[in-house]
Coordinates of C-alpha atoms and ligand atoms in Angstrom, one line a residue:
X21 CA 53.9 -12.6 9.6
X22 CA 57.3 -12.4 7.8
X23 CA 58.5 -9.2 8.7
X24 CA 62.1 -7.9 7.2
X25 CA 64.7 -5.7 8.9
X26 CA 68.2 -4.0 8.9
X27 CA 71.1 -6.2 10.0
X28 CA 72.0 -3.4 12.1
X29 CA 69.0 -2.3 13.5
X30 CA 65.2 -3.7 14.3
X31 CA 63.7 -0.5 13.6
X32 CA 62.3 -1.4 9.6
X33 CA 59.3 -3.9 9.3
X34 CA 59.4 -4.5 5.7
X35 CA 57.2 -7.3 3.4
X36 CA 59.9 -9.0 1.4
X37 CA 58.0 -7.5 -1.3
X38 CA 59.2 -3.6 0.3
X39 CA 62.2 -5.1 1.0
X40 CA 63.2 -6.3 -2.8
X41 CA 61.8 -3.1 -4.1
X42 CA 64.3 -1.2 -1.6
X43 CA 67.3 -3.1 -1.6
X44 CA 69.5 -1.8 1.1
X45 CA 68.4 -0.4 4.5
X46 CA 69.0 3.4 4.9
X47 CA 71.5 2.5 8.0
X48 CA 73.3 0.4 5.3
X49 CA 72.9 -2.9 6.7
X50 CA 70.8 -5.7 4.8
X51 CA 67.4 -7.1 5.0
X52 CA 66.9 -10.4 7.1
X53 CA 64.1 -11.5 9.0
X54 CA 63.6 -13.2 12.0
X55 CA 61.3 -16.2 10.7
X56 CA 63.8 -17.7 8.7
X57 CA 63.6 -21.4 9.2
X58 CA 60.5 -21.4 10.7
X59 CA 58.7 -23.5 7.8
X60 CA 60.9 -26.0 6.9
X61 CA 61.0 -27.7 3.4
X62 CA 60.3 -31.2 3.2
X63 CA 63.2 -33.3 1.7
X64 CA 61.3 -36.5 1.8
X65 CA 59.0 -35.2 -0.8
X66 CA 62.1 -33.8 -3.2
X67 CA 62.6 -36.8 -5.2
X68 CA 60.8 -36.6 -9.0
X69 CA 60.0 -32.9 -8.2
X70 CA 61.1 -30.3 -11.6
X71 CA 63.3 -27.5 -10.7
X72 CA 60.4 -25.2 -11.1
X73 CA 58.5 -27.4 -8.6
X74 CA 61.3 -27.2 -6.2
X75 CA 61.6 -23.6 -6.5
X76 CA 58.0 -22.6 -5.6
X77 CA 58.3 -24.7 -2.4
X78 CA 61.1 -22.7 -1.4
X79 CA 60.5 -19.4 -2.8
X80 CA 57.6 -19.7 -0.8
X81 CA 58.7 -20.1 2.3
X82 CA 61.3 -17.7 2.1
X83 CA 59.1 -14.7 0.6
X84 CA 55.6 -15.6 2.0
X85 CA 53.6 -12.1 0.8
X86 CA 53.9 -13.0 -3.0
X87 CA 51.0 -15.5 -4.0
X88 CA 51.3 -19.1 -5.0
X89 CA 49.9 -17.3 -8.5
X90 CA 52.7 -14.6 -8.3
X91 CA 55.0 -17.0 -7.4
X92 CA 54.5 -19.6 -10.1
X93 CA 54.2 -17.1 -12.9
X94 CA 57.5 -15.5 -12.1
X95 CA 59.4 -19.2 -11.9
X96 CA 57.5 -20.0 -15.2
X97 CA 58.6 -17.2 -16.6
X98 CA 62.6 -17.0 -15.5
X99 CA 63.4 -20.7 -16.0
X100 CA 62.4 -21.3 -19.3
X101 CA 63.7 -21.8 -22.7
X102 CA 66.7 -19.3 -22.1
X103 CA 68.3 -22.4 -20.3
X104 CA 70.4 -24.5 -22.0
X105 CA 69.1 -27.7 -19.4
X106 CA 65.9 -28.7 -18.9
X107 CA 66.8 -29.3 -15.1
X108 CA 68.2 -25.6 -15.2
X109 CA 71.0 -26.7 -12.5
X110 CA 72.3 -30.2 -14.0
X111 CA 74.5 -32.4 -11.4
X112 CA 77.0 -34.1 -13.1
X113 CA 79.5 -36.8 -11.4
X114 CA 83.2 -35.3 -11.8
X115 CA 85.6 -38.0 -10.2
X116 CA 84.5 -39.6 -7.0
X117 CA 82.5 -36.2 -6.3
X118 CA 80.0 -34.6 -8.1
X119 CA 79.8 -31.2 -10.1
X120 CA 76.7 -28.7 -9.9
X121 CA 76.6 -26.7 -13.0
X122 CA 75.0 -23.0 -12.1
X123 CA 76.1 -21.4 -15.3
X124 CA 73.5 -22.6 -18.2
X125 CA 71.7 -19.2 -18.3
X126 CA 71.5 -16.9 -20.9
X127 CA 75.0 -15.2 -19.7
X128 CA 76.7 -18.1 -19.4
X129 CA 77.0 -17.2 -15.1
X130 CA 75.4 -18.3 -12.2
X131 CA 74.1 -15.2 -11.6
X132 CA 71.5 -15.6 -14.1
X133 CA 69.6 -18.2 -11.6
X134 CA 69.1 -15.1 -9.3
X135 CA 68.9 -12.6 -12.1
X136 CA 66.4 -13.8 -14.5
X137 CA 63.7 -14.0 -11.4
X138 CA 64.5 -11.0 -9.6
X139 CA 63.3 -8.3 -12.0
X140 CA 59.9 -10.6 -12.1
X141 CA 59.5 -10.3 -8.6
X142 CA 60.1 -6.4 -9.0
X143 CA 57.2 -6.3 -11.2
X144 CA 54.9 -7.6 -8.3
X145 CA 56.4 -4.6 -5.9
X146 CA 54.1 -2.1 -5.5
X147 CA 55.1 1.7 -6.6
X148 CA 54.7 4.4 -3.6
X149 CA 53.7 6.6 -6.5
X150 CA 51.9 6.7 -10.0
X151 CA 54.5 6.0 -12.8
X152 CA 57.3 5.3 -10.5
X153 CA 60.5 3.8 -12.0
X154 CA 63.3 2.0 -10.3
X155 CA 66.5 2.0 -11.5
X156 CA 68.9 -0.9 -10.7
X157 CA 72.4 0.5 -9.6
X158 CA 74.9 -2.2 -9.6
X159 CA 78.4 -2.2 -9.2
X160 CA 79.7 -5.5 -10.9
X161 CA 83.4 -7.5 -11.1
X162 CA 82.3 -9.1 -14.3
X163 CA 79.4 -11.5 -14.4
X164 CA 76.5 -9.5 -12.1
X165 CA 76.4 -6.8 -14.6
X166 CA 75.5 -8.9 -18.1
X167 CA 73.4 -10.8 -15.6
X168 CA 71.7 -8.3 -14.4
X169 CA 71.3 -6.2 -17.9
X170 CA 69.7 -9.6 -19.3
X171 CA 67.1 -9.3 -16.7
X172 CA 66.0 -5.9 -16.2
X173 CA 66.5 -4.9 -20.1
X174 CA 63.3 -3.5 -21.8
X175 CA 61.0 -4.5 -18.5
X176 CA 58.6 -1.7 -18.1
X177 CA 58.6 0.4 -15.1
X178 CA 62.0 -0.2 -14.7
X179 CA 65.7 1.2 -15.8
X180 CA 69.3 -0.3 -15.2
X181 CA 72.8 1.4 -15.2
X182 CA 75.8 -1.1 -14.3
X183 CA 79.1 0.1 -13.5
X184 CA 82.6 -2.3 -13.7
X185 CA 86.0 -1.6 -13.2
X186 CA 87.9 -0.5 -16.4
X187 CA 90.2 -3.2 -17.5
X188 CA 89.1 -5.5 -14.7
X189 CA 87.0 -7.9 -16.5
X190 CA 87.9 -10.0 -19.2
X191 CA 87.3 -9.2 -23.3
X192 CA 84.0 -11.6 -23.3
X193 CA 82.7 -9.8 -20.7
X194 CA 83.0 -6.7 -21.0
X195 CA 81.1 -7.3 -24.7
X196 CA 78.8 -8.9 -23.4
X197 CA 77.6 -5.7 -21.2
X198 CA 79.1 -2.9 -23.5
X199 CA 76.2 -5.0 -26.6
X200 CA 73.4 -5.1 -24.7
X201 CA 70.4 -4.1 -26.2
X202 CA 67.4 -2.3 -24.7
X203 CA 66.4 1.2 -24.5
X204 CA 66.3 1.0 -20.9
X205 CA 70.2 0.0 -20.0
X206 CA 73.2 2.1 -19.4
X207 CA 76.6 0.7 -19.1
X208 CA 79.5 2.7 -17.7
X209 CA 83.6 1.7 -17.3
X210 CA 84.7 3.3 -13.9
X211 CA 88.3 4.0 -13.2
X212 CA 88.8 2.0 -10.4
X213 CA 88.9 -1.5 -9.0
X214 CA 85.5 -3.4 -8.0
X215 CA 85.6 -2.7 -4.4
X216 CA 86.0 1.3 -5.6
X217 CA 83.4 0.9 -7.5
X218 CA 80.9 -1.1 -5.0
X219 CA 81.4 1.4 -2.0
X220 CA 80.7 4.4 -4.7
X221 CA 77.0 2.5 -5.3
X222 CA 76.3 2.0 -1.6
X223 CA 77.4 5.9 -0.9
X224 CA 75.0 7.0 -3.7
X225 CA 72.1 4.7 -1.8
X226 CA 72.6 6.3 1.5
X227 CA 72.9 10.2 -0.4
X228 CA 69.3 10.9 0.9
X229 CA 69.4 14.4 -0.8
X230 CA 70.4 13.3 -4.1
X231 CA 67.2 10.1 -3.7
X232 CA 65.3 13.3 -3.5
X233 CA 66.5 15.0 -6.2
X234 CA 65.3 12.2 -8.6
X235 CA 62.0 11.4 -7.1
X236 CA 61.1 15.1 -7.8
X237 CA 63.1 15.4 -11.4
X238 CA 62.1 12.3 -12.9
X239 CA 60.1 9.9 -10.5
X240 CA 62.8 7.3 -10.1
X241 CA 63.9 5.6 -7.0
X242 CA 67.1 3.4 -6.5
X243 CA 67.5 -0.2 -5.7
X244 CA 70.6 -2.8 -6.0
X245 CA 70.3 -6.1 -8.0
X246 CA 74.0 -6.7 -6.2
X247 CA 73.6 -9.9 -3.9
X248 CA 72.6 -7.4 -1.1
X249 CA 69.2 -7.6 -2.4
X250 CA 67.2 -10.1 -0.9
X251 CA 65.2 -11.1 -4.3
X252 CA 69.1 -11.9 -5.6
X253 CA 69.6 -14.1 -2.6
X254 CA 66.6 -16.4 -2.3
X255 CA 66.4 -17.5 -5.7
X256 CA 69.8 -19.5 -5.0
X257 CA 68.6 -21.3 -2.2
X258 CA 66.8 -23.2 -4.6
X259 CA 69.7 -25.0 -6.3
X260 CA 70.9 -26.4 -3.3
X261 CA 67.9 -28.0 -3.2
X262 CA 67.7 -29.1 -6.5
X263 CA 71.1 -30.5 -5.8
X264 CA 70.2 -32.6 -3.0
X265 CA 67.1 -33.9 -5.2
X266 CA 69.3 -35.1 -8.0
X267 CA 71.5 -36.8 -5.3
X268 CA 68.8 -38.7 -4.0
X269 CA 67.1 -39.6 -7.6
X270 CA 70.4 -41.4 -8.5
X271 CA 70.5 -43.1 -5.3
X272 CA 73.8 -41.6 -4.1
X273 CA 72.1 -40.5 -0.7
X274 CA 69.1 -41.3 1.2
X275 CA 66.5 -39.0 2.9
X276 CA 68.2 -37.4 5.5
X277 CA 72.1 -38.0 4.5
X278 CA 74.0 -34.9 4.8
X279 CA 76.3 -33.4 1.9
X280 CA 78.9 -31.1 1.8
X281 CA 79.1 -27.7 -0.6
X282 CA 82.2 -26.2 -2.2
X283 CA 81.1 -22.6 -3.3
X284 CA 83.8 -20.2 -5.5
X285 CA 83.3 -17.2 -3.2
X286 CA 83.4 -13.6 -3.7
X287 CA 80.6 -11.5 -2.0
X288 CA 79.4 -14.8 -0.1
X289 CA 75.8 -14.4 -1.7
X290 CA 76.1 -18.0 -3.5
X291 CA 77.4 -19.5 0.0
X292 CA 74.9 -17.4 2.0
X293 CA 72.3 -19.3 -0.2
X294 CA 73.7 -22.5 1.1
X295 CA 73.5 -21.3 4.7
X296 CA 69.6 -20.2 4.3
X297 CA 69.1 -23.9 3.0
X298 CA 70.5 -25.5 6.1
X299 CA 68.2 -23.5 8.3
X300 CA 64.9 -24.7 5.9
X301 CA 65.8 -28.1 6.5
X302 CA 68.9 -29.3 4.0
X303 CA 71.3 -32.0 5.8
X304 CA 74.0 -29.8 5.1
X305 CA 77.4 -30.8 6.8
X306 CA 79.4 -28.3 5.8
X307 CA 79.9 -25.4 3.3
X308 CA 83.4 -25.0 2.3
X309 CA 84.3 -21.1 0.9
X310 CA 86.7 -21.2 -1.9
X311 CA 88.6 -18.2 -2.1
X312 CA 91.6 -16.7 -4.7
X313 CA 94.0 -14.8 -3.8
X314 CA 92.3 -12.3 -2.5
X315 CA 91.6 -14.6 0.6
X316 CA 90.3 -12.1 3.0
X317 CA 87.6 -14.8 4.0
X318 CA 90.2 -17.8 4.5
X319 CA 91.8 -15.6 7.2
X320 CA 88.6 -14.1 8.5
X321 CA 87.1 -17.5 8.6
X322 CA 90.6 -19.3 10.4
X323 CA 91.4 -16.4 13.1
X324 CA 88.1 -14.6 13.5
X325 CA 89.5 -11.3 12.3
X326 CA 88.2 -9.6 9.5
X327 CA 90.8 -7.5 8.1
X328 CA 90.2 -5.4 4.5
X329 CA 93.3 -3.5 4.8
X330 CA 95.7 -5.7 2.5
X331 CA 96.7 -5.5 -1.1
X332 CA 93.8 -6.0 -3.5
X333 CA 94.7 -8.5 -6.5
X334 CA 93.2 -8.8 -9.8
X335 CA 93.6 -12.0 -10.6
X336 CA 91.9 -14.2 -13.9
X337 CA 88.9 -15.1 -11.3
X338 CA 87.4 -11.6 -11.8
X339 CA 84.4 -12.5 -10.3
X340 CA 86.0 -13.4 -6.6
X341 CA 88.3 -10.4 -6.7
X342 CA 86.4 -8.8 -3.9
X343 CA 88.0 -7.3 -0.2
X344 CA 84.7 -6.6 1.5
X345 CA 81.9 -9.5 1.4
X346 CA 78.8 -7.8 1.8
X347 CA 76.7 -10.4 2.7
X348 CA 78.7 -12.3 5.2
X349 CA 76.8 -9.4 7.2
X350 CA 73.7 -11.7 6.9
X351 CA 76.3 -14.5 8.3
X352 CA 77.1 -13.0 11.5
X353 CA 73.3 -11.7 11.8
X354 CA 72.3 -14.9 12.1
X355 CA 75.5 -16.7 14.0
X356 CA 75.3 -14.4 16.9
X357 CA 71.6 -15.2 17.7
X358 CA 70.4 -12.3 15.8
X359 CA 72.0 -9.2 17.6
X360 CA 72.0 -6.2 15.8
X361 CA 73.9 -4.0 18.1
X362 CA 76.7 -6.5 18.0
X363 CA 76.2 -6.4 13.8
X364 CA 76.1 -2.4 14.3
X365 CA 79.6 -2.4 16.1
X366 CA 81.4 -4.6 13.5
X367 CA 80.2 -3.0 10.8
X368 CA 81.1 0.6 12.6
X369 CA 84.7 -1.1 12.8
X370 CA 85.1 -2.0 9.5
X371 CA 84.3 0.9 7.9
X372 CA 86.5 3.2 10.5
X373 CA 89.2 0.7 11.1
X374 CA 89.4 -1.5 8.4
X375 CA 89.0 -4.4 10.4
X376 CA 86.5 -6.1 12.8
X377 CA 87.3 -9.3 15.1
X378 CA 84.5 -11.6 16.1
X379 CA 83.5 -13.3 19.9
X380 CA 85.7 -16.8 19.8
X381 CA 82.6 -18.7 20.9
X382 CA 80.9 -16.8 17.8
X383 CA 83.4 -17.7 15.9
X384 CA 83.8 -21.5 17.1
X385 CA 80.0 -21.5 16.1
X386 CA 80.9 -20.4 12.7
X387 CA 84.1 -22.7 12.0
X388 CA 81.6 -25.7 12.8
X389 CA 80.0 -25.3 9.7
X390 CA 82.3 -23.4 7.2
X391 CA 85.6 -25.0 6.1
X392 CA 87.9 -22.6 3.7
X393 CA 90.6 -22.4 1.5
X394 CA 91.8 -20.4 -1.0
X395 CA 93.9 -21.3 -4.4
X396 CA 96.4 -18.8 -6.3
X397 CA 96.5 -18.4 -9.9
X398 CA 99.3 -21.2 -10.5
X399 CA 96.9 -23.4 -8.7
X400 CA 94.1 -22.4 -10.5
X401 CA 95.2 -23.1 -13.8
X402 CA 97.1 -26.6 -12.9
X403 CA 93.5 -27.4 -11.7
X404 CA 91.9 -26.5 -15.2
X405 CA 94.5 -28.8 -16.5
X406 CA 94.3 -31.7 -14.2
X407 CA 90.6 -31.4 -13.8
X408 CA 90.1 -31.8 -17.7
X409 CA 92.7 -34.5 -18.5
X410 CA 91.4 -36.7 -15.1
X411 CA 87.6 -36.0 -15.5
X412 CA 87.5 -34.7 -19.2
X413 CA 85.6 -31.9 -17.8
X414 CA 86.5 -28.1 -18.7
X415 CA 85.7 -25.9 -15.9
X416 CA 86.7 -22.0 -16.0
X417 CA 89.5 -20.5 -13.2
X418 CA 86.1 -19.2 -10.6
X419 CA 85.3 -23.0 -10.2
X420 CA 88.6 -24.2 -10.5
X421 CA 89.3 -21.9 -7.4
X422 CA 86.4 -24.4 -5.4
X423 CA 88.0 -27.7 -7.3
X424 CA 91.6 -26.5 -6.0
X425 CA 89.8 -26.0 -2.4
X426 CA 87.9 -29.2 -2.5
X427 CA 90.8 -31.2 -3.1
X428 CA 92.7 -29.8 -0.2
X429 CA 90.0 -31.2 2.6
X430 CA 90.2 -34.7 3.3
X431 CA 87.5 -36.4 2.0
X432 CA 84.8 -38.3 3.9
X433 CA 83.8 -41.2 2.2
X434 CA 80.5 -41.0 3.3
X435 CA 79.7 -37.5 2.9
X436 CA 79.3 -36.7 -1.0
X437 CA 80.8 -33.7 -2.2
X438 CA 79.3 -31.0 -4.5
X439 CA 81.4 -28.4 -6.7
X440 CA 79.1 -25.6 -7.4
X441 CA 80.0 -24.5 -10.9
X442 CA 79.8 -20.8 -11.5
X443 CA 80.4 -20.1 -14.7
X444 CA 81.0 -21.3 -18.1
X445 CA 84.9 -22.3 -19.4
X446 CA 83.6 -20.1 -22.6
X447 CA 83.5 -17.0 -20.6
X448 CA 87.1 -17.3 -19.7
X449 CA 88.6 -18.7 -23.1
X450 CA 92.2 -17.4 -23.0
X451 CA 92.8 -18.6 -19.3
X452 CA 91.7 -21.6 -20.0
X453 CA 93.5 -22.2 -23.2
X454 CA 96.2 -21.9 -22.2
X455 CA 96.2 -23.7 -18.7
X456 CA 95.6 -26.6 -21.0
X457 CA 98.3 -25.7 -23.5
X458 CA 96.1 -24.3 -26.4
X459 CA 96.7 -22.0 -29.1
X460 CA 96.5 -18.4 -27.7
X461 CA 97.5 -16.2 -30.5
X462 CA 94.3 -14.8 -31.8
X463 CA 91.2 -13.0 -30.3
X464 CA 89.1 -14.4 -27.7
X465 CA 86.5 -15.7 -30.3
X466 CA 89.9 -18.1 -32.1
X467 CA 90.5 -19.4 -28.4
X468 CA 86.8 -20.3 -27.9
X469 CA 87.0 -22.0 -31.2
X470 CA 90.1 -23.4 -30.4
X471 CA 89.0 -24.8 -27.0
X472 CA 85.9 -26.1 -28.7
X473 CA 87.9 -28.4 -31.1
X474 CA 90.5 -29.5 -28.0
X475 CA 87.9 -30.2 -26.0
X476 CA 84.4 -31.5 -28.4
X477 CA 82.4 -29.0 -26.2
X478 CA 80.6 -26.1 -27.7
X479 CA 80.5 -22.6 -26.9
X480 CA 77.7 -21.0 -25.8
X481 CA 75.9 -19.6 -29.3
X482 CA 75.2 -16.1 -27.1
X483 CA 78.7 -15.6 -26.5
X484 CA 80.4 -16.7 -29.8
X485 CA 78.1 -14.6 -31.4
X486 CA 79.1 -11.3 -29.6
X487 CA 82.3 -11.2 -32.2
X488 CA 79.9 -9.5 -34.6
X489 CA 77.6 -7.9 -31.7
X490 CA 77.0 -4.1 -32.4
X491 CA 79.0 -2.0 -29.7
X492 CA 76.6 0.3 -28.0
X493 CA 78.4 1.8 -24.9
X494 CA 82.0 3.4 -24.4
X495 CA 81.7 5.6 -21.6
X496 CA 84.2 5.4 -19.0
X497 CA 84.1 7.8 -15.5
X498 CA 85.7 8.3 -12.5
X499 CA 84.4 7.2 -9.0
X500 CA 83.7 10.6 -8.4
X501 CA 81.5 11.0 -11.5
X502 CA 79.4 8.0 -10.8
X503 CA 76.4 9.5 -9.3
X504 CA 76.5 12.3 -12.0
X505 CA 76.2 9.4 -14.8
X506 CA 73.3 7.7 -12.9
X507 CA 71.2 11.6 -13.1
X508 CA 71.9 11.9 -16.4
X509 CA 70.9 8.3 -17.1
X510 CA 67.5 9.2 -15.0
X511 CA 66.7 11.9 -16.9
X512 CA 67.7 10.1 -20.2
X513 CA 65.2 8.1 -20.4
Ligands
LIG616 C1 79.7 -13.8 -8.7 C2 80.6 -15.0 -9.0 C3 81.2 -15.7 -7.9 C4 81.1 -15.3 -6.5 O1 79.8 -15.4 -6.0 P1 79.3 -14.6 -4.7 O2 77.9 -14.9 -4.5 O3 79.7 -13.2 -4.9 O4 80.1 -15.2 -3.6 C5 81.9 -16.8 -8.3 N1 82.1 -17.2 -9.6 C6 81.5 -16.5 -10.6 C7 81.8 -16.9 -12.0 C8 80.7 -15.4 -10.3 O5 80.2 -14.7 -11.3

C-alpha cells in the first residue's frame, strides 16, 4: 500500500488521491511516500511505446489508487489535440547533444505537461462533503499561472485564483493570464516579488481558522497546483522517460546506457521529476541544475549551505527567479534516507535563520548525482545568439540558462546530453529579439512577427492571437490583501 506523508513528519497516511486533493501538509512540509521506487519501470520495453503509453506505465506506478480506467482516461484526455506534437515531448538533435522540447502545450510552457493532467486527476478525488469545491491557490513567476488557469478553467467542482508579481512577468504573459476565459478563474497582480507572493499562499494554507471560515461560508477547501502538489510532480516524470525512448528508437543509446539531464531550474519540480525517474529505473548519470542569477542552488549545491538571505534579481528568466526551492525539500527527504526529523530541523532553520547547512556525507551523496551552474543575463542572451546561428535553433533566455550550463561541463563522449526545453522563444519575444539583433521598436506582437520572419519559425497561433484578446482582469493587491481577495473570490462564485 502506497501510503503518502509530510516531509517533516510520518504522522499523515494519505492515498495519493488525498494527497493531490490536499496539496500541502498542515506542518507545511510536502507529500512523499516511502514506496517510491519499489516498482520499477521497464526500459527494455520503452522502444515503439506513444507518450500516452509511456505515461500510464509511469503514472501508475507512481499513483497506484487511481485505476488503469482512471488513469488512461485522464492521459487521453490531457495529451491530446491541444499539443502541437503528436509525441507531446519531441527530442530534437541540437549540435552534438540533443534538445527535449517541453513547451508544445496550449501555453506555450512546460508546465502544461503537469497542468493539463492535474485538474483530471482532481476530478477522481473524492469530496469530504456534498458539493464541495476546491479552489487552486497558486502563486506563479510567469508560466504556472496561464498553466494552471488553462487547466482548471470551467472544470466543475472546481475554482482557481492565481496570483503574480506586478511587473515581474513579461507583456505576453501577463495577457495571457489577465484573458483568460472561464467563469470559474480569478487573476490578481500582487505588489511584490514572486518569493513575496509564494510564502503569502503557503501562510494562507496553514491559516486553519480562515480554512474554516470557507468550509462553513461557501463549502470550498484550498489546494496548490504550485509544484508542491504531488499531481504537478508526477506527471513530469514521464518525459524523462519519453526522452530516453526517443534516444533508443534512433539508436543513439542502447538498453541500459545512461544519459545525462540539463534542467532550467527554479522551484526544482522539473529536476525533482528527473530524480523520481532515476529511482523507477532510468540510467540516469547525472542531472545538471541550471540556475540564473539568482543562483541560490549553484551555491547550495557546491558548499552544502543553503542560504536565502541574498539579493533577489529579476532577471528576463522570470520563471527561475526564485530564492526558496520548495521542492528540493523532497530532495533532501529522500538523500538522507528518509529522516524527517533531520527535514524538520532544516526547514525550522530556514525559515528562522535564513539559512540551513546540510551533513557533508549527505551532501557528498547529493553532489554525486547533481552537477550545477548558473548563467547571468549577458550569458543568457550570447547563448540565444550563438545557439541559433550554430544550430539554427531559437530557444527563449529559461533554456538558454540550461544551454549556457551545459556548455560549461565537459562533455563525455559517451554519455548523451539532453537540454530540457521549457518554454517557447514566442513567450519571450523582445529578449530574444534582440539577443539576436532584431528589430525591437514595436509591441511584443511586431517582435514575434519579426522573429518569425528572421527565423522561418512560427508563433504559437494562441499567443499571437492574444493582441486582440478581450482583457478581463485588472486587479492588483498587496501581500497583505491576498487572503481577503481569495474570500471574496469564494464567495463570488
Ligand atoms: C517553471 C519554469 C522553470 C523552472 O521549473 P521548476 O520546476 O520550477 O524548477 C523553468 N523554465 C520555465 C520556462 C518555467 O516556466
Amino acid at each position: 500500500m502506497t501510503i503518502f506523508h509530510s516531509t517533516r513528519s510520518t504522522t499523515d497516511s494519505l492515498t495519493s488521491k488525498q494527497a493531490i486533493r490536499k496539496g500541502i501538509a498542515d506542518d507545511g512540509g510536502l507529500f512523499v511516500t516511502d514506496s517510491l521506487g519499489e516498482r520499477q519501470i521497464d526500459i527494455a520495453q520503452l522502444t515503439g511505446r506513444s507518450y500516452q503509453e509511456i505515461a500510464l506505465d509511469v503514472l501508475s506506478a507512481l499513483l497506484p489508487d487511481f485505476t488503469e480506467d482512471e488513469l488512461t482516461q485522464c492521459i487521453h484526455d490531457a495529451y491530446g489535440e491541444q499539443w502541437a506534437d503528436e509525441r507531446i515531448t519531441p527530442l530534437k538533435p541540437l549540435g552534438d547533444d540533443y534538445v527535449l522540447e517541453l513547451f508544445n502545450g496550449p501555453t506555450s510552457a512546460f508546465k502544461d505537461v503537469a497542468l493539463q493532467i492535474l485538474p483530471r486527476f482532481m476530478a477522481h478525488t473524492t469530496a469530504q462533503q456534498e458539493n464541495e469545491r476546491v479552489m487552486i491557490l497558486t502563486a506563479t513567476s510567469g508560466d504556472t499561472g496561464k498553466a494552471a488557469l488553462a487547466g482548471f478553467a470551467d472544470v466543475p467542482g472546481t475554482a482557481i485564483t492565481v496570483f503574480y508579481p506586478e511587473g515581474k512577468v513579461s507583456e505576453v504573459q501577463e495577457l495571457q493570464m489577465t484573458t483568460q476565459s472561464g467563469s470559474n478563474v480569478q487573476v490578481c497582480a500582487v505588489r511584490g516579488n514572486f518569493d513575496d507572493a509564494q510564502s503569502a499562499v503557503k501562510r494562507i494554507f496553514g491559516d486553519t481558522q480562515f480554512a474554516q471560515q470557507l468550509r462553513s461560508e461557501s463549502n470550498t477547501v484550498l489546494s496548490s497546483a504550485n509544484s508542491i502538489n504531488v499531481g504537478r510532480l508526477v506527471p513530469q516524470v514521464v518525459y524523462y522517460f519519453a526522452a530516453y525512448a526517443q534516444l533508443l528508437e534512433q539508436q543513439v543509446i542502447n538498453v541500459g546506457d545512461e544519459v545525462e539531464f540539463c534542467v532550467p531550474t527554479g522551484n526544482f519540480g522539473n529536476v525533482l521529476a528527473g530524480y523520481y525517474a532515476k529511482l523507477l529505473g532510468l540510467p540516469v548519470k547525472h542531472l545538471i541544475v541550471a540556475s540564473d542569477k539568482n543562483n541560490v542552488l549553484f551555491d547550495f549545491l557546491s558548499t552544502g549551505t543553503y542560504n536565502r538571505q541574498r539579493p533577489f534579481f529579476q532577471t528576463i528568466s522570470p520563471s527561475m527567479d526564485i530564492l526558496i526551492s520548495s521542492n528540493l525539500e523532497r530532495m533532501l527527504y529522500y538523500m538522507s534516507d528518509k529522516d524527517t526529523r533531520l527535514i524538520q530541523m532544516l526547514m525550522n532553520d530556514l525559515n528562522q535563520w535564513g539559512a540551513y547547512e546540510v551533513p557533508e556525507a549527505m551532501m557528498t551523496k547529493i553532489q554525486s548525482l547533481f552537477g550545477c551552474g548558473w548563467a547571468d543575463e549577458d550569458q543568457v542572451r550570447d547563448c540565444i545568439k550563438e545557439c541559433w546561428d550554430r544550430n539554427h535553433y531559437v530557444i527563449d533566455p529559461h533554456t538558454a540558462c540550461g544551454y549556457f550550463v551545459m556548455q560549461q561541463i565537459p562533455r563525455d563522449p559517451l554519455t548523451p546530453r539532453v537540454l530540457l526545453s521549457t518554454a517557447s522563444p514566442y513567450k519571450f519575444p523582445r529578449v530574444v529579439n534582440e539577443s539576436l539583433g532584431l528589430d525591437t521598436t514595436g509591441s511584443d506582437f511586431d517582435c514575434m512577427d519579426e522573429l518569425s520572419k528572421a527565423t522561418g519559425t512560427k508563433a504559437p497561433e494562441a499567443l499571437r492571437d492574444l493582441e486582440h484578446a478581450e482583457l478581463r482582469f485588472n486587479t492588483v493587491v498587496d501581500i497583505d490583501g491576498m487572503e481577503d481577495a481569495v474570500h471574496q473570490a469564494a464567495q463570488r462564485n
